[in-house]
XYZ file of C-alpha atoms in Angstrom:
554
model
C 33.323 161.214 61.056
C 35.868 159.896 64.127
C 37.312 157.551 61.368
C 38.045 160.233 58.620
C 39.469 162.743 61.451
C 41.372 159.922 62.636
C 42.397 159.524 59.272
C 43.158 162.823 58.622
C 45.177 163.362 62.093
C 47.095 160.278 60.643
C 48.259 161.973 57.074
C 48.957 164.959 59.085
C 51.325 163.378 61.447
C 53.208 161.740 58.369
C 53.303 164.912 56.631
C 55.224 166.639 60.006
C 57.332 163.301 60.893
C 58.196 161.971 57.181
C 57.924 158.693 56.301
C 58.066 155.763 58.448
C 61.682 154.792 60.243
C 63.166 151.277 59.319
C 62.689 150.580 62.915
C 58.744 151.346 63.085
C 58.486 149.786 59.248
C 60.092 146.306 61.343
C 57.992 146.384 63.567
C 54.964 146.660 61.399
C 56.130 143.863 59.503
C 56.398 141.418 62.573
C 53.373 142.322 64.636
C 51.133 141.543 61.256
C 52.390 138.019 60.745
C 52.871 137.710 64.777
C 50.417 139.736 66.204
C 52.783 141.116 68.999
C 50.693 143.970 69.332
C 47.698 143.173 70.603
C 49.266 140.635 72.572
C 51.208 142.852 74.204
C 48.171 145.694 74.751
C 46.217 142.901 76.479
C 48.602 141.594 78.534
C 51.436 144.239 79.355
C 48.934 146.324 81.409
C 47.611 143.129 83.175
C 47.197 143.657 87.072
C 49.135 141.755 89.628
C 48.648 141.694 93.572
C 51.606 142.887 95.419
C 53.387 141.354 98.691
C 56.675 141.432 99.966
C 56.314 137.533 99.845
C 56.194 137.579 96.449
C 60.255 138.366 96.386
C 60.651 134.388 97.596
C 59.858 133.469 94.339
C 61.495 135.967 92.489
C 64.550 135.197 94.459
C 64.182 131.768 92.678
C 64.283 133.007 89.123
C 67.210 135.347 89.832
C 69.209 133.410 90.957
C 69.070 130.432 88.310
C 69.257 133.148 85.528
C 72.800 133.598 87.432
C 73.714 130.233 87.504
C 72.698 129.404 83.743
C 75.247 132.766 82.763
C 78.006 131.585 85.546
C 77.635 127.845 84.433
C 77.957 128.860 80.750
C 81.313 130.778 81.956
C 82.604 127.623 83.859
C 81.830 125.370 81.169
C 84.575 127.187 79.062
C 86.880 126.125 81.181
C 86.164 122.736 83.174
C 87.381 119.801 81.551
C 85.041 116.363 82.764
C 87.598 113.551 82.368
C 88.475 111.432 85.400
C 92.023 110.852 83.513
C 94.936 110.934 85.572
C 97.482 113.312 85.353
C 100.591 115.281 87.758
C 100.074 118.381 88.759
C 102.529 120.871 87.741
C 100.650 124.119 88.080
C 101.083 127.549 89.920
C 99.652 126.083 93.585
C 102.507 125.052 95.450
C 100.775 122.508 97.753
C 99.773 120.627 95.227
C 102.940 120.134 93.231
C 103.658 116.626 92.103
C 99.703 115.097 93.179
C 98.309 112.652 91.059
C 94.907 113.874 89.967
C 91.908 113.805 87.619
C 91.903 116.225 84.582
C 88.768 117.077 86.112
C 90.459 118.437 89.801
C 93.451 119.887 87.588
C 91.133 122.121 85.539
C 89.193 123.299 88.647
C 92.040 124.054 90.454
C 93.183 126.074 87.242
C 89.740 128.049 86.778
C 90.482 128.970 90.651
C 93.794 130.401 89.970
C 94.872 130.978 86.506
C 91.894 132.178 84.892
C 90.788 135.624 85.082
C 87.512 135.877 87.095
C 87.565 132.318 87.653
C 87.355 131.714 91.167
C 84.939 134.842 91.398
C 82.542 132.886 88.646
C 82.855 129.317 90.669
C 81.853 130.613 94.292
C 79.445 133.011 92.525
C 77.999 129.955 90.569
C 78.064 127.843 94.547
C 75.987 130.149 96.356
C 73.918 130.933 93.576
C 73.323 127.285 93.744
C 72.724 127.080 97.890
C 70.342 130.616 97.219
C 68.178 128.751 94.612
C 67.523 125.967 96.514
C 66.870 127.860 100.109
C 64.574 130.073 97.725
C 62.763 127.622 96.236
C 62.187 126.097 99.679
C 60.629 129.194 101.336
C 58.672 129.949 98.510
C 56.891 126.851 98.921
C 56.629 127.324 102.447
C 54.798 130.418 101.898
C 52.577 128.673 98.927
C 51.653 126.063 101.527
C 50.995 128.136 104.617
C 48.731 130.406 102.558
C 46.697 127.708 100.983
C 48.244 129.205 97.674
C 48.266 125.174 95.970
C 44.804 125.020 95.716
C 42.569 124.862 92.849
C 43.335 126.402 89.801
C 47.489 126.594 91.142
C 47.340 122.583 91.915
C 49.650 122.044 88.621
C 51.569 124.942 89.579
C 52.758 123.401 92.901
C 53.587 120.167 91.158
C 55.469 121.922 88.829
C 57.528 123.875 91.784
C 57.554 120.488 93.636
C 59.527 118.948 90.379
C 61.437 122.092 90.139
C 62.965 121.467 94.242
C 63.686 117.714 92.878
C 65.416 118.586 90.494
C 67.168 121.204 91.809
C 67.932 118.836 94.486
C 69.637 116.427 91.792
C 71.357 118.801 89.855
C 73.511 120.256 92.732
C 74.772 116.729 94.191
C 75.345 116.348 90.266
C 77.221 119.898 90.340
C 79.544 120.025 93.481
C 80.192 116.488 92.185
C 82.301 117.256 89.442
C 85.402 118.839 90.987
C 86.408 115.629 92.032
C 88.029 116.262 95.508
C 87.789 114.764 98.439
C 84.847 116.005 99.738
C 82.598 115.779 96.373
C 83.988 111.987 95.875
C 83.203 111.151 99.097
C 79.602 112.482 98.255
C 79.424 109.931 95.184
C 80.939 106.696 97.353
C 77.991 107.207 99.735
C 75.378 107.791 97.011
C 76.890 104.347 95.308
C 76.406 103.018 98.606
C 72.743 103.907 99.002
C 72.241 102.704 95.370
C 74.113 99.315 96.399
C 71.588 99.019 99.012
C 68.489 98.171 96.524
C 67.497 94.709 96.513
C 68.038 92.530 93.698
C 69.142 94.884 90.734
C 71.515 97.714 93.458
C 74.706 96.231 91.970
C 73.262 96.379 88.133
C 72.539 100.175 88.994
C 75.844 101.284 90.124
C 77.579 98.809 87.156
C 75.464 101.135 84.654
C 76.296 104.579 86.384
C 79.836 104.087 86.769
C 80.692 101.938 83.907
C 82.061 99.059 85.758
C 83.579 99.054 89.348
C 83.777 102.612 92.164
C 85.117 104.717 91.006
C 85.800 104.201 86.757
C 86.331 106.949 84.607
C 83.002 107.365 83.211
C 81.064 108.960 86.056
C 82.246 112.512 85.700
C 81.791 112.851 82.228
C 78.063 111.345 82.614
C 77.487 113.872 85.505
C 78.882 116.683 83.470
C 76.445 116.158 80.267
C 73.472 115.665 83.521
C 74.417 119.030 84.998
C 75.070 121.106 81.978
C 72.725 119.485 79.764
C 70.114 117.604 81.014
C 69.004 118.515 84.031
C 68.986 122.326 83.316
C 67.244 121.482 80.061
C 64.289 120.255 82.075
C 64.065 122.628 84.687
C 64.034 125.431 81.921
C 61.195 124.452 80.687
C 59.148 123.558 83.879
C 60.235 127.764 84.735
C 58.863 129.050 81.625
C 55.730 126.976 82.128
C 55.386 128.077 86.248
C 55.887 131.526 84.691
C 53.395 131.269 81.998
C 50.990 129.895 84.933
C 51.654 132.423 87.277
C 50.895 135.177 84.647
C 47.675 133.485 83.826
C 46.267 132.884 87.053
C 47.960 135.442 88.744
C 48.943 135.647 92.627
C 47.108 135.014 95.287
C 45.939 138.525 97.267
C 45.261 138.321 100.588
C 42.369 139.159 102.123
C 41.367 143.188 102.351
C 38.648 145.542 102.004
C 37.412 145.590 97.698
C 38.915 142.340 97.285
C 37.066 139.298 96.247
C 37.618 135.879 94.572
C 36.760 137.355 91.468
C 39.098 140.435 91.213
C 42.549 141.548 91.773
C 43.894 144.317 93.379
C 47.430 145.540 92.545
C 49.783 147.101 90.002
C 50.330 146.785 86.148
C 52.825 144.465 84.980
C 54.033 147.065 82.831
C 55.715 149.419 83.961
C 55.266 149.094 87.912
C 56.863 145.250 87.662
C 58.620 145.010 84.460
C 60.481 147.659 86.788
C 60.940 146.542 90.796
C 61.914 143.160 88.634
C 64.304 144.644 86.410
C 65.548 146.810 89.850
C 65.378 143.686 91.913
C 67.482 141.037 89.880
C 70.631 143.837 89.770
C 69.706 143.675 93.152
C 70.122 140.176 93.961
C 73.441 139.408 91.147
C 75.182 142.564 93.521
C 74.521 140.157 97.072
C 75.420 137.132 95.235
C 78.267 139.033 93.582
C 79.903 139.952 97.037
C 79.135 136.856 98.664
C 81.145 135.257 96.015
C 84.035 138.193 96.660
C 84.173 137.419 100.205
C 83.170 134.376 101.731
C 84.963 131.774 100.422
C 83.057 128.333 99.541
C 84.537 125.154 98.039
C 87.940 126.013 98.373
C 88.972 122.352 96.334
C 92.598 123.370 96.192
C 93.176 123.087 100.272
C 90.603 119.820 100.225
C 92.780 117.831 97.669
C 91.934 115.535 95.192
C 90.078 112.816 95.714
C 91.071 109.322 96.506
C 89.430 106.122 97.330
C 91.175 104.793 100.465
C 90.589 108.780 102.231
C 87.566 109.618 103.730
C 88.035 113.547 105.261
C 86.937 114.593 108.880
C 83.918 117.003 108.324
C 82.950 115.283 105.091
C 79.269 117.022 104.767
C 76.729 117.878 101.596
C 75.214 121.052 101.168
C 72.336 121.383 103.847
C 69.827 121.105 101.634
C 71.010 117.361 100.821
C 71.946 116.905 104.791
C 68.944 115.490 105.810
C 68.954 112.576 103.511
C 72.523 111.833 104.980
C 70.944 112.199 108.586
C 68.556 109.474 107.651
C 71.226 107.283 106.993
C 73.716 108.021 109.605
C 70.959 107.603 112.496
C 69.413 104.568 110.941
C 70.750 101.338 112.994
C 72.856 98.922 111.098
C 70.066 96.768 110.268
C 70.374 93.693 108.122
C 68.558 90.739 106.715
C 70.935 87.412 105.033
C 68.966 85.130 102.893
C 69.545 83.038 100.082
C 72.637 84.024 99.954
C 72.194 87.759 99.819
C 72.341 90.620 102.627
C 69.486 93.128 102.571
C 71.000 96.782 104.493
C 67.593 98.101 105.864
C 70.012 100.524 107.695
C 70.399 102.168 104.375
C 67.846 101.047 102.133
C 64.652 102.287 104.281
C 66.604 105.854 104.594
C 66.910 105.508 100.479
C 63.555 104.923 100.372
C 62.910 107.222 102.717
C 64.153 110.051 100.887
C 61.838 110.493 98.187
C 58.718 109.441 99.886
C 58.866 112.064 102.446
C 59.552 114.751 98.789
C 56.587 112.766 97.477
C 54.250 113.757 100.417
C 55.044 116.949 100.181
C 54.119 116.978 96.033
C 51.077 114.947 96.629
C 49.647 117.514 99.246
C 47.067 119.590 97.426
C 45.111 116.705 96.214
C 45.217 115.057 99.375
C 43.498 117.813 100.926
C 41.685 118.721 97.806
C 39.989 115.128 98.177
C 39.598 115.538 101.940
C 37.396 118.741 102.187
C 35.752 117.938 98.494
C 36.326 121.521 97.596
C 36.147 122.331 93.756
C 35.988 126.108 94.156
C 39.117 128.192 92.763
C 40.601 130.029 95.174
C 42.238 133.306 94.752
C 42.250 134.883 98.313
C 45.363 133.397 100.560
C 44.596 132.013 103.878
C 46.557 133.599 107.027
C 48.143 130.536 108.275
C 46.639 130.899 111.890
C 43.193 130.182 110.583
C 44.642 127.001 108.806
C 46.076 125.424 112.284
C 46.520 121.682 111.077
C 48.091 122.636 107.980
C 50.174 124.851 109.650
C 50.926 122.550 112.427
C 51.551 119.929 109.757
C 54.192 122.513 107.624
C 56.223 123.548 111.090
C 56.728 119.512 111.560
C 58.046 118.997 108.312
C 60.465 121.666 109.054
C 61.650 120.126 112.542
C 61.598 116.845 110.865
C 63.859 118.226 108.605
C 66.160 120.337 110.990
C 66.308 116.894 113.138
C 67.981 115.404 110.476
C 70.157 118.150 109.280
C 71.782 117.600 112.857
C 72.369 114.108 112.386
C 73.532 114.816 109.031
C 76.496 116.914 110.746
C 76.653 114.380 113.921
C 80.018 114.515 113.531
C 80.807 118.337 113.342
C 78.245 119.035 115.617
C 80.289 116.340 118.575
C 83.802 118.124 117.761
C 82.291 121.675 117.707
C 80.756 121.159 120.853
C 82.544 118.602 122.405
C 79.777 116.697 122.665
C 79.459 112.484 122.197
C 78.525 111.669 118.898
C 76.299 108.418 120.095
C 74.186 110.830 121.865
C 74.023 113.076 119.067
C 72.838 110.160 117.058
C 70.517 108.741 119.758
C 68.856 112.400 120.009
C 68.343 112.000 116.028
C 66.761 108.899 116.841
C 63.864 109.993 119.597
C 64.069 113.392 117.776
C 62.741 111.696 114.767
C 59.349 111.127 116.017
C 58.736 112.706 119.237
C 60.224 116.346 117.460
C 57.912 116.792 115.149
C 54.300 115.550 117.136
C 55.460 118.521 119.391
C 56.124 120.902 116.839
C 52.637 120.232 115.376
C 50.978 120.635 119.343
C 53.008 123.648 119.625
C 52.124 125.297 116.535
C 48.313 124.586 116.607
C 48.070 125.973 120.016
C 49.453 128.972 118.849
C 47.157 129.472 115.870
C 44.224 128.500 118.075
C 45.615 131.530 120.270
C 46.204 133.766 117.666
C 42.590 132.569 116.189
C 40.933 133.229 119.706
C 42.654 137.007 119.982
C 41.382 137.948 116.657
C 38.015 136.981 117.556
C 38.459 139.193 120.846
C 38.977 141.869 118.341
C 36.476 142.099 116.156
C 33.682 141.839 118.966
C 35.322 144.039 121.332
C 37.659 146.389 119.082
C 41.272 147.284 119.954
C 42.682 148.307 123.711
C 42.920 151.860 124.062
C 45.402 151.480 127.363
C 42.725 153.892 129.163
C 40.473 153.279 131.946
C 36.978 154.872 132.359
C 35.123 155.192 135.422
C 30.946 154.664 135.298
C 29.030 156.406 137.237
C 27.814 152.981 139.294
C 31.657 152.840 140.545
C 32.919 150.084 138.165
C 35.886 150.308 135.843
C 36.461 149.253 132.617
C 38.851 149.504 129.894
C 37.646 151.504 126.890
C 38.506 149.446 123.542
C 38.657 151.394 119.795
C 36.173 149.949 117.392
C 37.846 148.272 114.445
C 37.996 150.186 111.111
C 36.180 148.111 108.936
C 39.375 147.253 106.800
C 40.480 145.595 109.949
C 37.156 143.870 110.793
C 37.207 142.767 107.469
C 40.715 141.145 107.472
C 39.799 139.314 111.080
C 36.431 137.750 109.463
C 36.665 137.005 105.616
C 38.163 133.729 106.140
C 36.212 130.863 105.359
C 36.247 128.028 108.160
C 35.145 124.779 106.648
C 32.922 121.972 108.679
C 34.460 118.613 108.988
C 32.614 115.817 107.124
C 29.558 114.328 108.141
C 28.310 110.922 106.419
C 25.305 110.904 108.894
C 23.943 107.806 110.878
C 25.060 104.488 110.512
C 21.428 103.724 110.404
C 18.583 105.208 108.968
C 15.228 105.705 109.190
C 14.199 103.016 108.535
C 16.527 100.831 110.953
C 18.767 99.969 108.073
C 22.209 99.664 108.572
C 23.825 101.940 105.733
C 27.137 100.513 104.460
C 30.471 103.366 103.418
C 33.149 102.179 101.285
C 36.591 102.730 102.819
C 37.746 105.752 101.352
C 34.597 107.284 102.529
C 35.093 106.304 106.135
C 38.794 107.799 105.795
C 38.261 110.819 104.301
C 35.197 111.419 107.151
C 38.382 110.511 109.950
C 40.843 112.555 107.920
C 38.275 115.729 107.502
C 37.745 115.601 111.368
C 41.268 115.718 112.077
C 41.724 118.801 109.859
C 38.210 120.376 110.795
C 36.892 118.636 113.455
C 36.016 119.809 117.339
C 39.058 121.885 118.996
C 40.312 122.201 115.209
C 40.072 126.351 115.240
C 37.996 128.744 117.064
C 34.788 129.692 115.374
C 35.506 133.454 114.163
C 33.364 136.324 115.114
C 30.039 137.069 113.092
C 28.101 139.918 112.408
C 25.357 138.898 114.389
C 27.632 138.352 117.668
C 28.827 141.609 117.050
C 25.605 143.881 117.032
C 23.859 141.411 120.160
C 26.984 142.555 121.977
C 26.745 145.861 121.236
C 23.412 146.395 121.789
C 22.810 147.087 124.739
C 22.775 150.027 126.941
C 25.739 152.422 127.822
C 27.988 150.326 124.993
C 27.849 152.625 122.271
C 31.426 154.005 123.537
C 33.273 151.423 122.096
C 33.791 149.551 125.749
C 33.214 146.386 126.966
């Protein structure tokens, strides 16, 4: 009987509305050879948890959806040829300067096109925004123990995405061609010199022959425009396509669980704040661009080989590499015939193994604890102190080096002497970040040790009660259990025990290597004076037990 009425309620509605609309009849044709609809009804209403650290990542997406329409703009214009020609355009300082095509036509997007200088420093901070993004975001994956199992191949995937996004902006502010952006290439062709035996084969097949040639911007141009972007596309849509399957993290809170999400619908709650939120992001971008000037090639002049300029600097998130090299001593070994530069090649090298330890991460620790659980509750960083402690020194490691980077800046700005700038770089190095890590674990410990003081004792109240035997005490306000909840659902996992070297029956027992390493490694993460033990249930009710504490007071 429901089908017929349903049936019936059907031919009614026809008979009132007419006959299907081309529209409605389109869409009936593509979801039954697609099957968009049910798709759609089983996914569109999917629920999400919310954060405000979320934004981080949406921050991300943003702002390369800006620089793929800017780029596309800026592509119209830019001409990648490193043939020379006399300027002879509207820019008055420049009259009569030799050039590349590839300066003249930047110079011209910056002031004969309409919009085009707007685009280009729209399109630069876009660029720095991605990449300072992209870094935070997985700064808050890692403090929150978001990489873990099932995300691992998510991580990698944002670890590739920084990499490349890394790449393709030396590849981008390299194309201009002025003095600043050349000087950039010399010193990468320096640190590509620098690799034994086939350095000079290398730099012969980037460049097409000797420093500079003519076939380096063109070959960056096709990288930036084509390649590169190409790649990262796809690794987006796939981190997208990940996130919407497994979701966000939530963090811990009263209903939910490993097995459950608490949150919004996709549709309309986020289809929405995104929709809202991107506007929101092009408008900052958009002024930035309209008032804070970045890149300004026409007052740095083309470049030329025999100039280096004062100030000569990357963007920041490339500074650090150049710190490695600017500290490094002028190390060098001559055999054979041939000069190995240790004082760049071990910064080169360097480089990408300190990015590597950072990709490599989650399956380090993954292999540490032994832990094949998925995890979809987010740890609060203070009750991860090594990891945290370990994150923080990456981040002074890398501010260290951002300074030496800028040595030079940093020596006229402050009138300071550059050698012992570069010395602090030096101690900084190693001594920075073993303090940052100290630092920071003593602080989670702290933090660890006052939230355990709060669930067993409850909140201070500021007031002071009197008991009739003449003693005072401060009454505390139990927790709600939302809050009790949040101090305790943490898990705090036991460092690795392989048991006695000998066993019962006096026989020495023999562990491979990797056994006895992970055991050392899983006591340096969870070992004794790791984290404070938090507060149980039991603890709780034995201290509350007893007579005259039913108040709430200690």
């Amino acid at each position: 009987m429901s089908g017929t009425g349903k049936a019936e309620r059907t031919g009614d509605d026809r008979s009132t509305t007419g006959p299907p609309g081309r529209g409605e009849r389109l869409a009936d044709w593509a979801d039954g050879r697609l099957g968009l609809h049910a798709m759609a009804k089983a996914n569109m209403r999917k629920i999400f948890p919310d954060h405000w650290s979320f934004m981080f990542g949406e921050i991300c997406l943003y702002s390369f959806l800006i620089l793929i329409l800017t780029g596309v703009y800026l592509t119209l214009f830019f001409e990648p040829s490193a043939s020379e020609v006399v300027y002879h355009g509207p820019y008055e300082p420049l009259q009569g300067v030799q050039m590349t095509r590839a300066f003249e036509s930047t110079v011209d997007i910056s002031t004969e096109v309409r919009g085009g200088l707007l685009i280009r420093q729209i399109h630069h901070w876009a660029a720095l925004v991605f990449v300072a993004a992209m870094l935070v975001h997985m700064m808050r994956v890692f403090f929150t123990g978001a990489f873990r199992k099932p995300r691992e191949l998510n991580w990698v995937f944002g670890w590739t995405l920084l990499f490349l996004g890394l790449i393709t902006g030396l590849t981008g502010y390299s194309l201009p061609d002025d003095l600043l952006s050349g000087t950039g290439i010399r010193f990468a062709q320096g640190a590509i010199l620098s690799i034994p035996v086939v350095g000079t084969y290398v730099s012969f097949f980037l460049f097409g022959g000797e420093f500079p040639g003519t076939d380096i911007i063109p070959r960056l141009f096709a990288v930036h425009v084509l390649l590169l972007p190409g790649i990262m596309l796809g690794l987006v849509v796939a981190h997208l396509i990940l996130v919407f399957y497994h979701k966000h993290t939530q963090f811990a809170g009263p209903g939910r669980t490993e097995r459950n999400v608490v949150g919004a619908p996709f549709v309309p709650v986020y289809i929405a704040k995104a929709g809202g939120f991107f506007f929101l992001v092009f408008g900052v971008l958009a002024v930035m661009g309209a008032v804070a000037t970045i890149n300004p090639v026409w007052a740095i002049g083309p470049y030329r080989a025999d100039l280096v300029g004062t100030g000569a600097q990357p963007d920041w998130y490339l500074g650090f590499s150049e710190g490695l090299i600017r500290v490094m001593p002028s190390w060098e070994i001559s055999a054979l015939g041939h000069t190995l530069q240790l004082g760049v090649f071990i910064p080169f090298t360097l480089f990408p193994l300190i990015l590597a330890a950072i990709g490599a991460y989650p399956f380090i620790e993954a292999w540490i604890t032994g832990d094949r659980r998925e995890h979809h509750i987010a740890d609060r960083p203070r009750n991860a102190p090594v990891r945290t402690g370990l994150g923080v020194a990456w981040l002074s490691l890398y501010g260290v080096l951002l300074i030496g980077g800028g040595n030079d800046l940093w020596a006229t700005h402050l009138h300071l002497s550059i050698n012992a700038i570069t010395w602090f770089v030096r101690i900084g190095f190693f001594v920075v970040p073993v303090v940052a890590f100290y630092v920071t674990h003593r602080i989670c410990l702290g933090l660890q040790r006052r939230d355990r003081e709060k669930a067993l004792h409850g909140l201070e109240s500021g007031l002071i009660k009197r008991l009739p035997n003449g003693e005072y005490i401060e009454v505390h306000t139990p927790l709600t259990p939302a809050q009790a909840h949040k101090l305790t659902a943490h898990e705090q996992p036991q460092a690795l025990d392989l048991g006695p070297r000998v066993d019962s029956n006096g026989v020495e027992r023999t562990f491979r290597r990797s056994q006895l390493l992970r055991a050392r490694l899983s006591r340096a993460l969870y070992g004794p004076g790791r984290q404070v033990p938090k507060a149980t249930a039991e603890e709780h009710r034995a201290l509350h037990s007893g007579p005259g504490d039913g108040a709430g007071h200690d």
